[in-house]
Structures are given as structure tokens and as C-alpha cells.
Short mmCIF file of the N, C-alpha and C atoms (twelve columns), coordinates in Angstrom:
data_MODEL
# 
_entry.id   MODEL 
# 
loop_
_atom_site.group_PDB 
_atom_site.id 
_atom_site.type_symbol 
_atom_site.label_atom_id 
_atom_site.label_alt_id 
_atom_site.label_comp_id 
_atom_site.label_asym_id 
_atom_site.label_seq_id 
_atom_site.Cartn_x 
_atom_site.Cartn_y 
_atom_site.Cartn_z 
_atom_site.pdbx_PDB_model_num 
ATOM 1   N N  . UNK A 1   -17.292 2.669   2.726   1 
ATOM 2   C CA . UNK A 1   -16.236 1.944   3.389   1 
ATOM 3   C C  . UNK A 1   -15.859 2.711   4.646   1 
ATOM 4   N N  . UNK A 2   -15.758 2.239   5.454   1 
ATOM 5   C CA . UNK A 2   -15.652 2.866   7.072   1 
ATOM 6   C C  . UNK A 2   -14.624 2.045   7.761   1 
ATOM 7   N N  . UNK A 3   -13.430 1.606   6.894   1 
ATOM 8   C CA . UNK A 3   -12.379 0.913   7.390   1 
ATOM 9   C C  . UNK A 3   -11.463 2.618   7.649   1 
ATOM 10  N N  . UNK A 4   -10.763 2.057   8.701   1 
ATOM 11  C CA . UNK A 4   -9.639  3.381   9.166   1 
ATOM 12  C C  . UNK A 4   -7.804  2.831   7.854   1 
ATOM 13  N N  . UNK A 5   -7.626  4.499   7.764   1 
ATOM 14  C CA . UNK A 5   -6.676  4.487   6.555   1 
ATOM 15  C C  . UNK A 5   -5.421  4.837   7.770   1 
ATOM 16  N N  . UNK A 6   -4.903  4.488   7.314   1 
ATOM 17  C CA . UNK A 6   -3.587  5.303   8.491   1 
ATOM 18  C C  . UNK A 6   -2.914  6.401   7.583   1 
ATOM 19  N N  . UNK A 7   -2.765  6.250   6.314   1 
ATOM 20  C CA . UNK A 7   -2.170  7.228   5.269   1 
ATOM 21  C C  . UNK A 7   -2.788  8.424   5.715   1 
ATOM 22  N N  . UNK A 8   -4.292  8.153   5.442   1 
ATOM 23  C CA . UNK A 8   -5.413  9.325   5.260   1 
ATOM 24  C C  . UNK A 8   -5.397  10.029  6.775   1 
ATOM 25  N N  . UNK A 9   -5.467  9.305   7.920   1 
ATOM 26  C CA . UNK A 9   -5.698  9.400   9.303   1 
ATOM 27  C C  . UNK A 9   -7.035  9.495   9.699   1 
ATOM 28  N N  . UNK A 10  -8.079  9.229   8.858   1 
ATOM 29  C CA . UNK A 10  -9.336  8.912   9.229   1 
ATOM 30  C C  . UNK A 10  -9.870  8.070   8.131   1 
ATOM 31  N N  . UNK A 11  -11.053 7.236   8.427   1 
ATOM 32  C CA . UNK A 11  -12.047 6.541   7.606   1 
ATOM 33  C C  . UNK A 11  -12.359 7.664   6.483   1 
ATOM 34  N N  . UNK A 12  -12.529 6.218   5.024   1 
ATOM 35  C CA . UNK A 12  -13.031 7.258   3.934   1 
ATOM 36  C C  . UNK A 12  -14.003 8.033   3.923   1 
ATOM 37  N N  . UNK A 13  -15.379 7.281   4.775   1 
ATOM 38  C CA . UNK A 13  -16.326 8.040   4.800   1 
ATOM 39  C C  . UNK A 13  -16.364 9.219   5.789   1 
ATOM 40  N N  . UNK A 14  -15.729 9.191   6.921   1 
ATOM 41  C CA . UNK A 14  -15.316 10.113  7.315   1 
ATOM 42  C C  . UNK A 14  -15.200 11.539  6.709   1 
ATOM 43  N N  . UNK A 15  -13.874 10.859  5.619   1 
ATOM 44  C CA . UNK A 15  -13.440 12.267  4.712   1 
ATOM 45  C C  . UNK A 15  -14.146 12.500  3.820   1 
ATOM 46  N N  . UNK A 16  -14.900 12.020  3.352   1 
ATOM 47  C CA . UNK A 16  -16.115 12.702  2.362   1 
ATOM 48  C C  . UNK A 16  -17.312 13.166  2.832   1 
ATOM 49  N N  . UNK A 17  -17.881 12.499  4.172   1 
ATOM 50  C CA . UNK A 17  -18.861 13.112  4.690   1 
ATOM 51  C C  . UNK A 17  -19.053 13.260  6.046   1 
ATOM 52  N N  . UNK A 18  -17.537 13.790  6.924   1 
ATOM 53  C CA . UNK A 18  -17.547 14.371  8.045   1 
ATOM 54  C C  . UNK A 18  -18.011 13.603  8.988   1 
ATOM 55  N N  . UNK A 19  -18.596 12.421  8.934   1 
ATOM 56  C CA . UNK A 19  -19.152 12.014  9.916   1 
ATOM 57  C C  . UNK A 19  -18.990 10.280  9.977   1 
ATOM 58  N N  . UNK A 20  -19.321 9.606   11.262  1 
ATOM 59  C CA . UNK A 20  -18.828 8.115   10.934  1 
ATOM 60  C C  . UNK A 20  -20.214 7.176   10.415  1 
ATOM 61  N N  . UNK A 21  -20.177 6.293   9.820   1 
ATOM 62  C CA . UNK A 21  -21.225 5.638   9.355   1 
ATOM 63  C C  . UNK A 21  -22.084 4.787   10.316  1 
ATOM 64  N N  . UNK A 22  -23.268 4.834   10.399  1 
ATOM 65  C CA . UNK A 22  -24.064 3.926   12.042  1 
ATOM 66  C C  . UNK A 22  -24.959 3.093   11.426  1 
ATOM 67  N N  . UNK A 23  -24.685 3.016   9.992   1 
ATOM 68  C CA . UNK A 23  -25.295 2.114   9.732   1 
ATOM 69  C C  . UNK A 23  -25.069 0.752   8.267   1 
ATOM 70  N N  . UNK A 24  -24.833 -0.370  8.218   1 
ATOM 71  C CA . UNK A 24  -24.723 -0.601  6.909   1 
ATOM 72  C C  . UNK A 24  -25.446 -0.636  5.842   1 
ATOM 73  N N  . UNK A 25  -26.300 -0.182  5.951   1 
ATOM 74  C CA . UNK A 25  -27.506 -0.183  4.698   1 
ATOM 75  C C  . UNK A 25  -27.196 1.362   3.926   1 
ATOM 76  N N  . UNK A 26  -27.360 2.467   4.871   1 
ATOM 77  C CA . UNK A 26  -26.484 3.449   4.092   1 
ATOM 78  C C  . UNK A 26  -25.882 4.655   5.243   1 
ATOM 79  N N  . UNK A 27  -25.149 5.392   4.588   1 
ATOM 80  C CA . UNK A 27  -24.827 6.636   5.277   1 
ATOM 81  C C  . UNK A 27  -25.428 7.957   5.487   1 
ATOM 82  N N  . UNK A 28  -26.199 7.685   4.759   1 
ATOM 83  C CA . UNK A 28  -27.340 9.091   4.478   1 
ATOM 84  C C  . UNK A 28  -28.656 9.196   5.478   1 
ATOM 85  N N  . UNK A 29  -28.751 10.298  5.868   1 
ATOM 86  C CA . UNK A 29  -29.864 10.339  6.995   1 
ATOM 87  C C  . UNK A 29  -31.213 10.816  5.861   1 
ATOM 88  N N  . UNK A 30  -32.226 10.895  6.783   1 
ATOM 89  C CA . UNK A 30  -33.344 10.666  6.067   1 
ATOM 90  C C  . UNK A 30  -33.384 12.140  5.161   1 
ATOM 91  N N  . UNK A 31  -33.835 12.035  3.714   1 
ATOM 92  C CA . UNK A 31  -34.563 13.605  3.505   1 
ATOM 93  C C  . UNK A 31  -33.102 14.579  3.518   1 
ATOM 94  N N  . UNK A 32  -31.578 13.629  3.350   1 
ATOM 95  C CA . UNK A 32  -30.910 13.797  2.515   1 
ATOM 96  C C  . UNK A 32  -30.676 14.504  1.411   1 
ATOM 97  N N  . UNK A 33  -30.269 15.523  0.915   1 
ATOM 98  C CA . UNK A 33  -29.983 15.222  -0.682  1 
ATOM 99  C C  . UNK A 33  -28.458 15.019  -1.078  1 
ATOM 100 N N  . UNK A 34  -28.059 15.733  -2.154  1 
ATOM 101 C CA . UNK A 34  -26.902 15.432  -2.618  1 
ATOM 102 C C  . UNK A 34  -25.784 16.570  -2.487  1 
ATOM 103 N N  . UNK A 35  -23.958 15.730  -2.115  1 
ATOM 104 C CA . UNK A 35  -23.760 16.996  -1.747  1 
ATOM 105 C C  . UNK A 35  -23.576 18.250  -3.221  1 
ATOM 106 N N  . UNK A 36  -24.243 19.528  -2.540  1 
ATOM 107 C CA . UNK A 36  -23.778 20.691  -3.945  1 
ATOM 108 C C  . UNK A 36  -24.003 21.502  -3.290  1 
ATOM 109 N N  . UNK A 37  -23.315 22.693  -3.890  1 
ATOM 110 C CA . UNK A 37  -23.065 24.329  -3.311  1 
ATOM 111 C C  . UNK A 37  -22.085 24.627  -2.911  1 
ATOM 112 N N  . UNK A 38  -21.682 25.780  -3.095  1 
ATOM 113 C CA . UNK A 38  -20.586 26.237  -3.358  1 
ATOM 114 C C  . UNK A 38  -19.319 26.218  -1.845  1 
ATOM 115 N N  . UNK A 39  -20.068 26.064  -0.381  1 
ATOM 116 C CA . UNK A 39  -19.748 25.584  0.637   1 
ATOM 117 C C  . UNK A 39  -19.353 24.116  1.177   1 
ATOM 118 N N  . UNK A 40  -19.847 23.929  -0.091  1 
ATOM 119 C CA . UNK A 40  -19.634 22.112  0.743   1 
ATOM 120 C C  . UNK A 40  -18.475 21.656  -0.628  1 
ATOM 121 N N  . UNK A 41  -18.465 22.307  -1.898  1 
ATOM 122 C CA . UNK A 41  -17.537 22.338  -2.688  1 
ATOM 123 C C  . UNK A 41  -16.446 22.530  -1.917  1 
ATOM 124 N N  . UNK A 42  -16.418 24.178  -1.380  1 
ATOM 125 C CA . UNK A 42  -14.957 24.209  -0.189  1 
ATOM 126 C C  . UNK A 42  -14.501 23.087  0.377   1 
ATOM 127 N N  . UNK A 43  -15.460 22.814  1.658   1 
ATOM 128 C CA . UNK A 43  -14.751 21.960  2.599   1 
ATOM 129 C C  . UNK A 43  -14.516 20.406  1.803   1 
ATOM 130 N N  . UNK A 44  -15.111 20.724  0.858   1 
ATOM 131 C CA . UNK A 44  -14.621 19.139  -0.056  1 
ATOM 132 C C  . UNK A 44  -13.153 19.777  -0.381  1 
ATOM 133 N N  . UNK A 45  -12.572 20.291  -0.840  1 
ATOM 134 C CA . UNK A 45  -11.437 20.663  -1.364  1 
ATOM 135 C C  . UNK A 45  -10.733 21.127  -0.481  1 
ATOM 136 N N  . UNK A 46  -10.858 21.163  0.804   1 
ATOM 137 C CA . UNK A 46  -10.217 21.186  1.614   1 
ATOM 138 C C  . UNK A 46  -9.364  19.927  2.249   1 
ATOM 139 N N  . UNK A 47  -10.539 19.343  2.481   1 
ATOM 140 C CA . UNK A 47  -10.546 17.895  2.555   1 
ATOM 141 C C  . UNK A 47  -9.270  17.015  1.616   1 
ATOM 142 N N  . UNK A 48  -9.653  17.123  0.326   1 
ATOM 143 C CA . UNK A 48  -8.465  17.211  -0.650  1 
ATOM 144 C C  . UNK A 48  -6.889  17.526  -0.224  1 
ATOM 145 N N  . UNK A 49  -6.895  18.800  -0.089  1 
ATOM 146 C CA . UNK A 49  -5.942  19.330  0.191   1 
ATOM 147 C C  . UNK A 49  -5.213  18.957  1.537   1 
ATOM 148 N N  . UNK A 50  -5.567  18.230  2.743   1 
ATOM 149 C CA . UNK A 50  -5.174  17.746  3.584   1 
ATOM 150 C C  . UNK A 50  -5.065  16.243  3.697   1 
ATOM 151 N N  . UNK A 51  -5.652  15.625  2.725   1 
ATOM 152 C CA . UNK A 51  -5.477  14.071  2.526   1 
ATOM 153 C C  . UNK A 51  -3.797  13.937  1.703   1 
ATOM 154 N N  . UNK A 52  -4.214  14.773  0.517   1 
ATOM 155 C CA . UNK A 52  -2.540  14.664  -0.746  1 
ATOM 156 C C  . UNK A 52  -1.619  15.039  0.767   1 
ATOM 157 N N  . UNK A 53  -1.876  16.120  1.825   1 
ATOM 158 C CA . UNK A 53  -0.744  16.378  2.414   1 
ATOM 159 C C  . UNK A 53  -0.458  15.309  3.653   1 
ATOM 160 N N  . UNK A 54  -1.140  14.614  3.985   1 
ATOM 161 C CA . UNK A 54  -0.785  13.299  4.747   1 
ATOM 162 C C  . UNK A 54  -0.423  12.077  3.609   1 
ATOM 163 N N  . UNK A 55  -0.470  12.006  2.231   1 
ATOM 164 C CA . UNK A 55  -0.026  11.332  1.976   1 
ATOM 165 C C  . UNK A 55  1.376   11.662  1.204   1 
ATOM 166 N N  . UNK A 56  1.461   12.529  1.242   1 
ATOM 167 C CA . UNK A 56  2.826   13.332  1.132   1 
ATOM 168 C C  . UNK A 56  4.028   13.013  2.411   1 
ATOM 169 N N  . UNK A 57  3.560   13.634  3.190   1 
ATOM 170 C CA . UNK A 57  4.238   12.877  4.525   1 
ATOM 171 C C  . UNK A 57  4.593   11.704  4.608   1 
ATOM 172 N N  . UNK A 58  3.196   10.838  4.136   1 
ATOM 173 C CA . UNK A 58  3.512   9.511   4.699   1 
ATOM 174 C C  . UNK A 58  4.387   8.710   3.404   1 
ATOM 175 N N  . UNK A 59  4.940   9.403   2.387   1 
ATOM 176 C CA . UNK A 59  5.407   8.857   1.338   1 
ATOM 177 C C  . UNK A 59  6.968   9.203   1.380   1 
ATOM 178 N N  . UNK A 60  6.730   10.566  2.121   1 
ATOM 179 C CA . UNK A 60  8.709   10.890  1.882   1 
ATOM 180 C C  . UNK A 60  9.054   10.166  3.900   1 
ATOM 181 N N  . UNK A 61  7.946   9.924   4.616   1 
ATOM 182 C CA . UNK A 61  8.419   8.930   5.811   1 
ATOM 183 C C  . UNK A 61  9.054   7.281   5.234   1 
ATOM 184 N N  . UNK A 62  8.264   6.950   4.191   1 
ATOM 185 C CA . UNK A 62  8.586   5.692   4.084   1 
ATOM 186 C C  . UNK A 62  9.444   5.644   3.048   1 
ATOM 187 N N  . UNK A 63  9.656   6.902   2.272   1 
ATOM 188 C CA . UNK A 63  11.254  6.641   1.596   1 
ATOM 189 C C  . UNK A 63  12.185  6.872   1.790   1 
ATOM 190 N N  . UNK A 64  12.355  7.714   3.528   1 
ATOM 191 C CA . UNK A 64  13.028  8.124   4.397   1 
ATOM 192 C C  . UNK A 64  13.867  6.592   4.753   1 
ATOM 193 N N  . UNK A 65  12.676  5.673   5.007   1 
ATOM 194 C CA . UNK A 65  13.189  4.438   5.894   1 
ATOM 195 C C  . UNK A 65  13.337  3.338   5.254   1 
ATOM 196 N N  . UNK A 66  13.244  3.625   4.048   1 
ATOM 197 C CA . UNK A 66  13.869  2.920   2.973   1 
ATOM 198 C C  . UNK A 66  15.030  3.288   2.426   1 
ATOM 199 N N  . UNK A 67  15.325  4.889   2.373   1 
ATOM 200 C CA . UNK A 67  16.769  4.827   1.906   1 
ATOM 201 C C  . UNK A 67  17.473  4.214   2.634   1 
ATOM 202 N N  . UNK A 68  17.324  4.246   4.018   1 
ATOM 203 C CA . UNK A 68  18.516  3.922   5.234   1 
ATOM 204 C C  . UNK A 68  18.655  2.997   4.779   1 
ATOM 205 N N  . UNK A 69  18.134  1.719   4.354   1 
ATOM 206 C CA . UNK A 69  18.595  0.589   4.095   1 
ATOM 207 C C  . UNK A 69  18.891  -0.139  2.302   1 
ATOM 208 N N  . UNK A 70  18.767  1.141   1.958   1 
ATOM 209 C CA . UNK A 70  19.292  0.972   0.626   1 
ATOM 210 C C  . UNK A 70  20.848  0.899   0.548   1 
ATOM 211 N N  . UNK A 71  21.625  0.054   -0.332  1 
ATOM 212 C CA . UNK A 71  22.936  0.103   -0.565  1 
ATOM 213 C C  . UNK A 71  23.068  -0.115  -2.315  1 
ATOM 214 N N  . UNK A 72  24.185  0.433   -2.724  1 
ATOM 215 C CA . UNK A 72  24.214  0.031   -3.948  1 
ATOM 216 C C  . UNK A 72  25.123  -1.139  -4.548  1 
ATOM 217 N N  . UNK A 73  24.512  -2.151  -5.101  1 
ATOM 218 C CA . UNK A 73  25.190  -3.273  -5.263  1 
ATOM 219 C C  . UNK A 73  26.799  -3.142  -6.113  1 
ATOM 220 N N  . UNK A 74  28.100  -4.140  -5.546  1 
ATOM 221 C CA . UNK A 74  28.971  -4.365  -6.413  1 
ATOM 222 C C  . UNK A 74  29.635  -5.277  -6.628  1 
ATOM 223 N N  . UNK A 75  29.964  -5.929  -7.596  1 
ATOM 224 C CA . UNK A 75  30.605  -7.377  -7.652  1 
ATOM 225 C C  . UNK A 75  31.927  -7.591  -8.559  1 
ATOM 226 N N  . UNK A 76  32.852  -7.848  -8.321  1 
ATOM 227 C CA . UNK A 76  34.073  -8.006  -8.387  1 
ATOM 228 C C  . UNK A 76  34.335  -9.250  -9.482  1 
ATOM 229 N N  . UNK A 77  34.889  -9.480  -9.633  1 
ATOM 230 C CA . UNK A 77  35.769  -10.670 -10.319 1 
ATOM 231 C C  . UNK A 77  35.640  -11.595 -9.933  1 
ATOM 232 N N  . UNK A 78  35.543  -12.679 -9.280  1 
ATOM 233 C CA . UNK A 78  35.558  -13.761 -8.569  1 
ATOM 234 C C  . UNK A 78  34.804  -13.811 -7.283  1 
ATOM 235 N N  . UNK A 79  33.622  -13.155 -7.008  1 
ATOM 236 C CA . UNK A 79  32.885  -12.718 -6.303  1 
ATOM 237 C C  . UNK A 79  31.590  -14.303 -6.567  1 
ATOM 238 N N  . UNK A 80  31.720  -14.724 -5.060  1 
ATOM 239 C CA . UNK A 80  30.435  -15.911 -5.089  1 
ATOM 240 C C  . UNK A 80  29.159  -14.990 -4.657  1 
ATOM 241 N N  . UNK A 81  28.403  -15.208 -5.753  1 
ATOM 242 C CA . UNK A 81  26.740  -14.410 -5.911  1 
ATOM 243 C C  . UNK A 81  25.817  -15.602 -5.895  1 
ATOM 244 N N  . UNK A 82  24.506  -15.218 -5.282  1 
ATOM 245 C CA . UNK A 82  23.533  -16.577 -5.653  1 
ATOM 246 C C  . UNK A 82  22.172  -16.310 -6.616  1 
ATOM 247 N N  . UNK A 83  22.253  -17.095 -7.408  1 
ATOM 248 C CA . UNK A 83  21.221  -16.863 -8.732  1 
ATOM 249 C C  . UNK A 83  20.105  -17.395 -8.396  1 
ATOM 250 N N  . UNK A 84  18.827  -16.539 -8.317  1 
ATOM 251 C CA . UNK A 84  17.398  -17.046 -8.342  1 
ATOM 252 C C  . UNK A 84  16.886  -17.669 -9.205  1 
ATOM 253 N N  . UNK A 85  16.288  -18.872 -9.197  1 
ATOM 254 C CA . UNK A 85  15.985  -20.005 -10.209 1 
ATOM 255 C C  . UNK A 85  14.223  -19.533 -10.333 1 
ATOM 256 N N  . UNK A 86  13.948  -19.074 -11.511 1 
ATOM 257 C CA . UNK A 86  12.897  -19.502 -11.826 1 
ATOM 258 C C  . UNK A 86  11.748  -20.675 -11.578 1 
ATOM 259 N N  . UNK A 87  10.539  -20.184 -10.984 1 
ATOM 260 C CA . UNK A 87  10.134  -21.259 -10.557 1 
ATOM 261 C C  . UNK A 87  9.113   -21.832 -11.702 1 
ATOM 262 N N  . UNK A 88  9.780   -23.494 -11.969 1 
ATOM 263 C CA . UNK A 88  9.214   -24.390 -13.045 1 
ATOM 264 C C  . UNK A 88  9.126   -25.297 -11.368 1 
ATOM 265 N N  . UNK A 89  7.667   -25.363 -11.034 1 
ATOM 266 C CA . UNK A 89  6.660   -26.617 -10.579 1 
ATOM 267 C C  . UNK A 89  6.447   -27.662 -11.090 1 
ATOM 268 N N  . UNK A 90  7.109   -29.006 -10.438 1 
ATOM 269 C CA . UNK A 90  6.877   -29.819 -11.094 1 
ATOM 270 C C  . UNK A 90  7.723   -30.295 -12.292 1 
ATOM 271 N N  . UNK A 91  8.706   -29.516 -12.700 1 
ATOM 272 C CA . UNK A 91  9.362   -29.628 -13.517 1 
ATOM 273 C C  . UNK A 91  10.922  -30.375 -13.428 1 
ATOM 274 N N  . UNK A 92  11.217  -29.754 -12.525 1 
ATOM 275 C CA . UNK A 92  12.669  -29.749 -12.048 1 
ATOM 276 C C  . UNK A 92  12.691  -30.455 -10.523 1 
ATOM 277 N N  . UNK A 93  13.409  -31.398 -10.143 1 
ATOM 278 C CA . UNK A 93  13.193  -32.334 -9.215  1 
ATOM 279 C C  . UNK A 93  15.041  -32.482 -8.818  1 
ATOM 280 N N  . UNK A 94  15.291  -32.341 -7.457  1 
ATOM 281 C CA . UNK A 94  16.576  -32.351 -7.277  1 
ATOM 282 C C  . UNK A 94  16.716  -33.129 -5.621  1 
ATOM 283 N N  . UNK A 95  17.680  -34.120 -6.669  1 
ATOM 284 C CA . UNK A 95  18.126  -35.315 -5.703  1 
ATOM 285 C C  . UNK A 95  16.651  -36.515 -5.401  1 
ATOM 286 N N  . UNK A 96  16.259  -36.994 -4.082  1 
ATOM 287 C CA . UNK A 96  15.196  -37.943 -4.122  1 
ATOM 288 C C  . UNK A 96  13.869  -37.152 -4.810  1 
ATOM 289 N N  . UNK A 97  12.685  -38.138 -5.056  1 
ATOM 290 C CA . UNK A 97  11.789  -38.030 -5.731  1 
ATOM 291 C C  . UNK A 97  10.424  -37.236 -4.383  1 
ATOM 292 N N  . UNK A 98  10.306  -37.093 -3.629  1 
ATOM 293 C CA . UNK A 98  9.928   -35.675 -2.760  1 
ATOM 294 C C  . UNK A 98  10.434  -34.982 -2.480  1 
ATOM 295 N N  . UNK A 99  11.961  -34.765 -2.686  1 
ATOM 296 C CA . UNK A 99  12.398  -33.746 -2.146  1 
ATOM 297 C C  . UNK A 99  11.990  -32.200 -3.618  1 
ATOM 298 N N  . UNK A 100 12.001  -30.831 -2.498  1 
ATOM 299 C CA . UNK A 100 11.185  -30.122 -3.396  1 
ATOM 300 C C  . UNK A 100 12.504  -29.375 -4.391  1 
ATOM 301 N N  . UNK A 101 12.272  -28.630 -5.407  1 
ATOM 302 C CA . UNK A 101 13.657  -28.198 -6.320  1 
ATOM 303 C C  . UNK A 101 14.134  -26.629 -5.100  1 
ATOM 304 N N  . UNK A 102 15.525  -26.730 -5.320  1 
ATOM 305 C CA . UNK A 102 16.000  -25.422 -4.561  1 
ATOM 306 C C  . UNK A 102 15.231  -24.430 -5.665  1 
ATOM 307 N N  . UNK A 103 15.707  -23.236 -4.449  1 
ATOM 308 C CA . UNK A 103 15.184  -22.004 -4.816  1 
ATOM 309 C C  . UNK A 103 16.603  -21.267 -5.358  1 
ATOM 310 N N  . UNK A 104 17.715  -21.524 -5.327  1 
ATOM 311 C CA . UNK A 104 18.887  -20.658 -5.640  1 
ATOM 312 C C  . UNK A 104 19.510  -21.489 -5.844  1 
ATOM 313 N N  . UNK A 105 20.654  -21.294 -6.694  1 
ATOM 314 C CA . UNK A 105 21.860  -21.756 -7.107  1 
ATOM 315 C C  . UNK A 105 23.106  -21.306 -7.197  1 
ATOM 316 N N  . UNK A 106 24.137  -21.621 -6.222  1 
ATOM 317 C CA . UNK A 106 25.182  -21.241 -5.916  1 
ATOM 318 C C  . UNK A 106 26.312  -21.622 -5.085  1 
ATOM 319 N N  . UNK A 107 26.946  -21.270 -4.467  1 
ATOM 320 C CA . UNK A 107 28.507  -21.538 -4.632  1 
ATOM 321 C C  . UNK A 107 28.292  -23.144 -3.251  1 
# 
């Protein structure tokens, strides 16, 4: 897959094999083998170690900009609230015969 991650900040294949893909049939150049040894173990785990930390970032950014707009709900006594109706299709028909059923119910 050679789609770009924005979490990650580069393509997957990128991060597993350093380099961008030129072809779709495969990624592997000729006479290839597989990756092993104790060097390419490293920079694999390196690799690791800088992906969890961009997605670390990019997780306390977006709960950053989600708290801001968090509030905590409260409702009073005589407080007009609107109730989400379950959606039954076809079931429930309100007022003429096309018109479609509301989505809420309330004051």
C-alpha cells in the first residue's frame, strides 16, 4: 500500500522498506531476499519507535481539540430537551402519506 498516512507522515511502504514503490506488481527489486539481520532488525525498530511517537502526537493533538469543545451536560427541572427517535423505516409515517417520519421529538 503506497497511500500517504498523515498520522504516520509517510507511506506504509515507505516505513517498512525505506523506499517508495515504482511499481504495482511488486516492491522488491530483482535478486531480493528477505528482510533479516540484526541491522535491518534495528532500523525496523526504529522505525517503530518513531511511528507510536507520531501517533502519540497526533492522538493527544486531536484530544487537545476535542476537549475545547467538550462541555458537560445539565438539565434542570423543566428544561425543553429533544429526544432522538429511533429509526423504524417504513414504519412510522407522520402527517401526509410521503411525507418522511421526523428524526426528533420535542417541544
Amino acid at each position: 500500500n503506497n497511500s500517504y498516512h498523515s498520522s504516520v507522515d509517510v507511506a506504509q511502504l515507505e516505513t517498512l522498506y525505506d523506499r517508495r514503490c515504482r511499481s504495482p506488481i511488486g516492491c522488491f527489486e530483482v535478486g531480493e531476499v528477505a528482510l533479516i539481520g540484526p541491522k535491518l532488525v534495528q532500523e525496523a525498530m526504529e522505525k517503530v519507535r518513531l511511528i507510536s511517537k507520531n501517533l502519540k502526537m497526533d492522538q493527544s493533538r486531536q484530544k487537545s481539540y476535542a476537549n475545547v469543545r467538550k462541555r458537560d451536560l445539565e438539565f434542570d427541572v423543566n428544561d425543553w430537551v429533544y429526544l432522538n427517535i429511533s429509526h423504524m423505516k417504513g414504519v412510522m409515517r407522520f402527517g401526509k402519506k410521503g411525507k418522511p417520519s421526523p428524526r426528533y421529538v420535542g417541544p
